[in-house]
Coordinates of C-alpha atoms in Angstrom, one line a residue:
Chain M
M1 CA -34.1 19.5 -12.3
I2 CA -32.0 16.6 -11.1
G3 CA -31.7 15.5 -14.8
N4 CA -30.3 18.9 -15.7
L5 CA -27.9 18.8 -12.8
T6 CA -26.4 15.4 -13.8
R7 CA -26.2 16.6 -17.4
I8 CA -24.2 19.6 -16.4
A9 CA -22.1 17.6 -14.0
A10 CA -21.4 15.0 -16.8
R11 CA -20.3 17.8 -19.1
A12 CA -18.1 19.3 -16.4
L13 CA -16.4 15.9 -15.7
E14 CA -15.3 15.8 -19.3
I15 CA -12.9 18.7 -18.4
P16 CA -9.8 17.1 -17.0
V17 CA -9.2 19.7 -14.4
I18 CA -12.7 19.0 -12.9
A19 CA -11.7 15.3 -12.3
V20 CA -8.6 16.5 -10.5
I21 CA -10.6 18.8 -8.3
L22 CA -13.2 16.2 -7.6
T23 CA -10.5 13.6 -6.6
W24 CA -8.8 16.1 -4.3
L25 CA -12.1 17.3 -2.7
A26 CA -13.2 13.7 -2.2
F27 CA -9.8 12.9 -0.6
E28 CA -10.1 15.9 1.7
V29 CA -13.5 14.7 2.8
G30 CA -11.9 11.3 3.5
R31 CA -9.2 12.8 5.6
W32 CA -11.6 15.0 7.4
A33 CA -13.7 11.9 8.3
Q34 CA -10.5 10.1 9.5
R35 CA -9.8 13.1 11.8
Q36 CA -13.3 12.9 13.2
F37 CA -12.4 9.4 14.4
R38 CA -9.1 10.6 16.0
G39 CA -7.1 9.5 13.0
S40 CA -8.2 5.8 13.3
A41 CA -6.6 3.7 10.5
L42 CA -10.0 2.0 10.1
V43 CA -11.4 5.1 8.6
N44 CA -9.5 5.0 5.3
P45 CA -9.4 8.2 3.3
V46 CA -8.6 6.3 0.0
L47 CA -11.6 4.1 0.4
I48 CA -13.9 7.0 1.3
A49 CA -12.7 9.1 -1.6
A50 CA -13.1 6.3 -4.1
T51 CA -16.6 5.6 -2.9
L52 CA -17.6 9.3 -3.1
I53 CA -16.1 9.7 -6.6
I54 CA -18.0 6.6 -7.9
A55 CA -21.2 8.1 -6.3
V56 CA -20.6 11.1 -8.5
L57 CA -19.5 9.3 -11.7
E58 CA -22.3 6.7 -11.7
P59 CA -25.3 9.0 -12.0
C60 CA -23.5 11.2 -14.5
G61 CA -22.8 8.2 -16.7
T62 CA -19.1 9.2 -16.8
S63 CA -16.8 6.3 -17.8
Y64 CA -13.6 5.5 -15.9
E65 CA -11.7 6.4 -19.0
T66 CA -13.2 9.9 -19.1
Y67 CA -12.5 10.3 -15.4
M68 CA -8.9 9.2 -15.8
R69 CA -8.2 11.8 -18.5
G70 CA -7.9 14.2 -15.6
A71 CA -7.3 11.9 -12.7
G72 CA -4.5 10.3 -14.6
L73 CA -2.4 13.3 -13.7
I74 CA -2.7 12.4 -10.0
H75 CA -2.1 8.8 -10.8
F76 CA 1.0 9.7 -12.7
L77 CA 2.6 11.3 -9.6
L78 CA 2.9 7.8 -8.0
G79 CA 6.1 7.4 -9.9
P80 CA 7.8 10.5 -8.5
A81 CA 6.4 9.7 -5.1
A82 CA 8.0 6.2 -5.1
V83 CA 11.3 8.0 -5.8
A84 CA 10.6 10.5 -3.0
L85 CA 10.3 7.7 -0.5
A86 CA 14.1 7.5 -0.8
V87 CA 14.3 10.7 1.4
P88 CA 12.7 9.2 4.6
I89 CA 14.7 6.0 3.9
Y90 CA 17.9 8.0 3.7
D91 CA 17.0 9.8 7.0
N92 CA 16.7 6.4 8.7
I93 CA 19.6 4.7 7.0
D94 CA 21.4 4.1 10.3
R95 CA 18.4 2.4 11.9
I96 CA 18.0 0.3 8.8
R97 CA 21.7 -0.7 8.9
R98 CA 21.5 -1.7 12.5
G99 CA 18.3 -3.7 12.0
A100 CA 19.3 -5.2 8.7
A101 CA 19.0 -8.8 9.9
G102 CA 15.5 -8.2 11.2
V103 CA 14.5 -6.3 8.1
L104 CA 15.5 -9.1 5.7
A105 CA 14.0 -11.8 7.9
G106 CA 10.7 -9.9 8.3
I107 CA 10.4 -9.3 4.6
A108 CA 11.1 -12.9 3.7
A109 CA 8.7 -14.2 6.3
G110 CA 5.9 -11.6 5.6
A111 CA 6.1 -11.9 1.8
T112 CA 6.1 -15.7 1.8
V113 CA 3.3 -16.0 4.3
A114 CA 1.1 -13.4 2.5
C115 CA 1.5 -15.1 -0.8
V116 CA 1.2 -18.7 0.3
S117 CA -1.8 -18.0 2.6
A118 CA -3.6 -16.0 -0.2
V119 CA -3.1 -18.8 -2.7
G120 CA -4.0 -21.5 -0.1
L121 CA -7.1 -19.8 1.2
A122 CA -8.4 -19.0 -2.3
W123 CA -7.7 -22.5 -3.6
W124 CA -9.2 -24.2 -0.5
L125 CA -12.4 -22.1 -0.8
G126 CA -12.8 -23.1 -4.4
A127 CA -11.7 -20.1 -6.4
S128 CA -11.0 -20.6 -10.1
E129 CA -7.5 -21.1 -11.3
D130 CA -7.1 -17.7 -12.8
V131 CA -8.1 -16.1 -9.5
V132 CA -5.6 -18.2 -7.6
R133 CA -2.8 -17.3 -10.0
S134 CA -3.8 -13.6 -10.0
I135 CA -4.0 -13.4 -6.3
A136 CA -0.5 -14.7 -5.6
P137 CA 1.4 -11.4 -6.2
K138 CA -1.2 -9.3 -4.4
S139 CA 1.0 -7.9 -1.6
V140 CA 3.4 -6.4 -4.1
T141 CA 3.5 -2.9 -5.4
T142 CA 1.3 -2.6 -8.6
P143 CA 3.9 -2.4 -11.4
V144 CA 5.8 -5.4 -10.0
A145 CA 2.5 -7.3 -9.4
I146 CA 1.4 -6.8 -13.0
G147 CA 4.7 -8.2 -14.4
T148 CA 4.7 -11.1 -12.0
S149 CA 1.1 -12.0 -12.6
E150 CA 1.8 -12.2 -16.4
E151 CA 4.8 -14.3 -15.7
I152 CA 2.8 -16.9 -13.7
G153 CA -0.2 -17.0 -15.9
G154 CA -2.5 -14.7 -14.0
R155 CA -4.8 -11.9 -15.2
P156 CA -3.0 -8.6 -14.7
S157 CA -6.2 -6.6 -14.6
M158 CA -7.6 -8.8 -11.8
T159 CA -4.3 -8.7 -10.0
V160 CA -4.5 -4.9 -9.9
V161 CA -7.8 -5.2 -8.1
F162 CA -6.4 -7.6 -5.6
V163 CA -3.4 -5.4 -5.0
I164 CA -5.5 -2.3 -4.3
V165 CA -8.0 -4.0 -2.1
T166 CA -5.1 -5.6 -0.1
G167 CA -3.5 -2.2 0.3
I168 CA -6.7 -0.7 1.7
V169 CA -7.3 -3.7 4.0
A170 CA -3.7 -3.5 5.3
A171 CA -3.9 0.3 5.8
M172 CA -7.1 -0.2 7.8
I173 CA -5.7 -2.9 10.1
S174 CA -2.3 -1.1 10.5
G175 CA -3.4 0.6 13.7
R176 CA -4.8 -1.3 16.7
F177 CA -3.8 -4.6 15.2
F178 CA -0.2 -4.1 16.2
D179 CA -1.2 -3.4 19.8
W180 CA -3.0 -6.7 19.8
I181 CA -0.1 -8.8 18.6
G182 CA 2.3 -6.9 20.9
V183 CA 4.4 -5.1 18.3
R184 CA 5.2 -1.7 19.7
D185 CA 8.2 -0.6 17.8
W186 CA 7.6 1.7 14.8
E187 CA 10.2 0.1 12.7
A188 CA 8.5 -3.3 12.7
R189 CA 5.1 -1.8 12.3
G190 CA 6.2 0.2 9.2
L191 CA 8.0 -2.7 7.7
A192 CA 5.0 -5.0 8.1
A193 CA 2.7 -2.4 6.6
G194 CA 5.0 -2.1 3.5
V195 CA 5.3 -5.9 3.2
A196 CA 1.6 -6.7 3.4
G197 CA 0.1 -3.6 2.1
H198 CA 2.7 -1.9 -0.3
G199 CA 2.2 1.9 -0.9
I200 CA -1.3 2.3 0.4
A201 CA -0.6 0.9 3.9
T202 CA 2.8 2.7 3.9
A203 CA 1.0 6.0 3.1
Q204 CA -1.3 5.5 6.1
I205 CA 1.5 4.6 8.5
L206 CA 3.8 7.4 7.1
S207 CA 1.0 9.9 8.1
V208 CA 1.3 8.6 11.7
N209 CA 5.1 8.1 12.0
R210 CA 7.9 9.0 9.7
T211 CA 10.3 6.3 10.8
A212 CA 7.6 3.7 10.2
G213 CA 7.0 5.2 6.8
A214 CA 10.7 4.8 5.9
F215 CA 10.7 1.1 6.8
G216 CA 7.5 0.7 4.9
G217 CA 9.1 2.3 1.8
L218 CA 12.1 0.0 2.1
A219 CA 9.8 -3.0 2.5
I220 CA 7.8 -2.1 -0.7
G221 CA 11.0 -2.2 -2.7
L222 CA 12.5 -5.4 -1.2
T223 CA 9.1 -7.3 -1.1
G224 CA 8.7 -6.5 -4.8
L225 CA 12.2 -7.8 -5.6
F226 CA 11.8 -10.9 -3.4
T227 CA 8.4 -11.8 -4.9
A228 CA 9.3 -11.0 -8.5
I229 CA 12.3 -13.3 -8.3
L230 CA 11.0 -16.2 -6.2
L231 CA 7.3 -16.5 -7.1
P232 CA 7.8 -17.5 -10.8
I233 CA 10.5 -20.1 -9.6
A234 CA 8.1 -21.5 -7.0
I235 CA 5.3 -21.9 -9.5
R236 CA 7.6 -23.8 -11.9
L237 CA 8.7 -26.1 -9.1
L238 CA 5.1 -27.0 -8.0
P239 CA 4.6 -29.6 -10.8
I240 CA 8.0 -31.1 -10.0
I241 CA 7.2 -31.8 -6.4
G242 CA 3.8 -33.3 -7.4
L243 CA 1.5 -30.3 -6.7
G244 CA -0.5 -28.2 -9.1
Chain K
M1 CA 14.0 5.2 -5.5
I2 CA 17.1 3.0 -5.3
I3 CA 19.1 5.2 -7.6
L4 CA 18.2 8.4 -5.6
L5 CA 19.0 6.6 -2.4
G6 CA 22.4 5.5 -3.7
L7 CA 23.2 9.1 -4.9
M8 CA 22.2 10.5 -1.5
V9 CA 24.3 7.9 0.4
M10 CA 27.3 8.5 -1.8
G11 CA 26.9 12.3 -1.9
T12 CA 26.0 14.8 0.7
G13 CA 22.5 13.8 1.3
P14 CA 19.3 15.4 0.0
S15 CA 19.4 19.1 -0.7
K16 CA 16.9 21.4 1.0
E17 CA 14.9 21.7 -2.2
L18 CA 14.8 18.0 -2.8
R19 CA 13.7 17.4 0.8
A20 CA 10.9 20.0 0.5
A21 CA 9.7 18.5 -2.8
A22 CA 9.8 15.0 -1.5
N23 CA 8.0 15.9 1.8
S24 CA 5.2 17.7 0.1
L25 CA 4.7 14.9 -2.3
L26 CA 4.7 12.3 0.5
G27 CA 2.3 14.3 2.5
Y28 CA -0.3 13.5 -0.2
L29 CA 0.8 10.0 -0.9
S30 CA -2.6 8.5 0.0
L31 CA -4.3 10.9 -2.5
L32 CA -2.2 9.5 -5.3
F33 CA -3.8 6.1 -4.9
V34 CA -7.4 7.3 -5.2
P35 CA -7.7 7.2 -9.0
A36 CA -6.6 3.5 -9.0
A37 CA -9.0 2.7 -6.2
V38 CA -11.8 4.2 -8.3
G39 CA -11.0 1.8 -11.1
V40 CA -11.1 -1.1 -8.6
V41 CA -14.6 -0.4 -7.3
A42 CA -15.8 -0.3 -10.9
Y43 CA -14.3 -3.8 -11.5
L44 CA -15.7 -5.4 -8.3
P45 CA -19.1 -6.6 -9.8
V46 CA -17.0 -8.8 -12.2
L47 CA -15.7 -10.7 -9.2
Q48 CA -19.1 -11.2 -7.6
R49 CA -19.4 -14.9 -8.3
Q50 CA -16.3 -15.7 -6.3
W51 CA -16.5 -13.0 -3.7
L52 CA -16.3 -15.3 -0.7
P53 CA -13.0 -17.0 -1.5
I54 CA -11.5 -13.8 -2.7
A55 CA -12.6 -11.8 0.4
V56 CA -11.4 -14.5 2.8
A57 CA -8.1 -14.9 0.9
L58 CA -7.3 -11.2 0.8
L59 CA -8.3 -10.4 4.4
G60 CA -6.7 -13.6 5.9
S61 CA -3.5 -13.4 4.0
T62 CA -3.1 -9.6 4.7
I63 CA -3.5 -10.2 8.4
L64 CA -1.2 -13.2 8.4
G65 CA 1.5 -11.6 6.2
M66 CA 1.5 -8.4 8.3
A67 CA 1.6 -10.2 11.6
S68 CA 4.5 -12.5 10.5
A69 CA 6.5 -9.7 9.1
A70 CA 6.2 -7.6 12.2
L71 CA 6.7 -10.5 14.7
V72 CA 9.7 -12.0 12.9
M73 CA 11.4 -8.7 12.6
Q74 CA 10.8 -7.9 16.3
A75 CA 12.0 -11.4 17.3
V76 CA 15.2 -11.2 15.3
N77 CA 15.9 -7.7 16.6
R78 CA 15.5 -8.9 20.2
R79 CA 17.5 -12.0 19.6
Y80 CA 20.4 -10.1 18.0
P81 CA 20.2 -6.6 19.4
S82 CA 22.9 -4.3 18.0
R83 CA 25.1 -2.5 20.5
F84 CA 23.7 0.9 19.6
Q85 CA 20.0 -0.1 19.7
Q86 CA 19.5 0.5 23.4
Q87 CA 21.8 3.5 23.7
I88 CA 20.0 5.4 21.1
G89 CA 16.5 4.3 21.8
F90 CA 13.5 5.3 19.6
Q91 CA 13.4 8.9 18.8
V92 CA 10.0 9.0 17.2
E93 CA 9.4 11.7 14.7
E94 CA 5.7 12.5 14.6
V95 CA 4.1 13.5 11.4
G96 CA 0.8 15.4 11.9
D97 CA -2.3 14.5 9.9
D98 CA -2.6 18.0 8.7
E99 CA 0.6 18.3 6.8

């Protein structure tokens, strides 16, 4: 009986549209769960959806490649969505102009601290060199992170994992955490979410506050630019100053 | 994103259609990350041997990076407040979870 069911499900998952529907349904369950906890950022719909989908794929013996034949369609929309982020940024362009000094300082500080502390902690706790190199660009949006990882001798596939996990972690702590450190204004919250947790944390904070989402979107772009330019230079300088 | 932003700043801003399309896409922004996240969970066993340094590094650096970005921006804005900042205040636009 259960064997038959998984066989049928496995066949169904080979149809691309079924993978799309499964992804959407799992995401709706995740969002419903988040609502049950009064929208708490700790209950992350992306993490819940991914876990549910794996719980379906695994017993069916469906490979990630097969799943992506349909789910790739959803993944593809990330490109247009990144472009769409220009709309909330445009709506907040006056706020951004007024706070430009704070925006640039926040991005430089956040991107540097995230990168240096990730590398430092991983190295200090004895991670292998390819992990240390792959973890450096982990706060940057995926396409930029892949390019930067290649540039500095990391493993891009591993970097993608670190990027996604970082985004989910950042999305989860983007709620109460800001109350604890005394950051009340939505501009700084959004910016920090974008700096530390790229699109995934920005998506979470955008669902709470649109101004925060705009600053997050801006931060994704600028953090990517900042890291892609400075990280490879920093890595080349390390041997010169006697480290690495 | 930067090109579209540039066009909107130079031109008349987003049209109604563009705004509607962008908003509906952004309403589902989280959903778009799910397929990539599925790939990650499948990859996790590979990293099992070094899970502790990786977990500490990812969690620690995310907390530190987020806190420093937010605190530095807030400090700079307080130190150099623009003239309009207090006048205008924060008009918070709420986006409901259901949209």
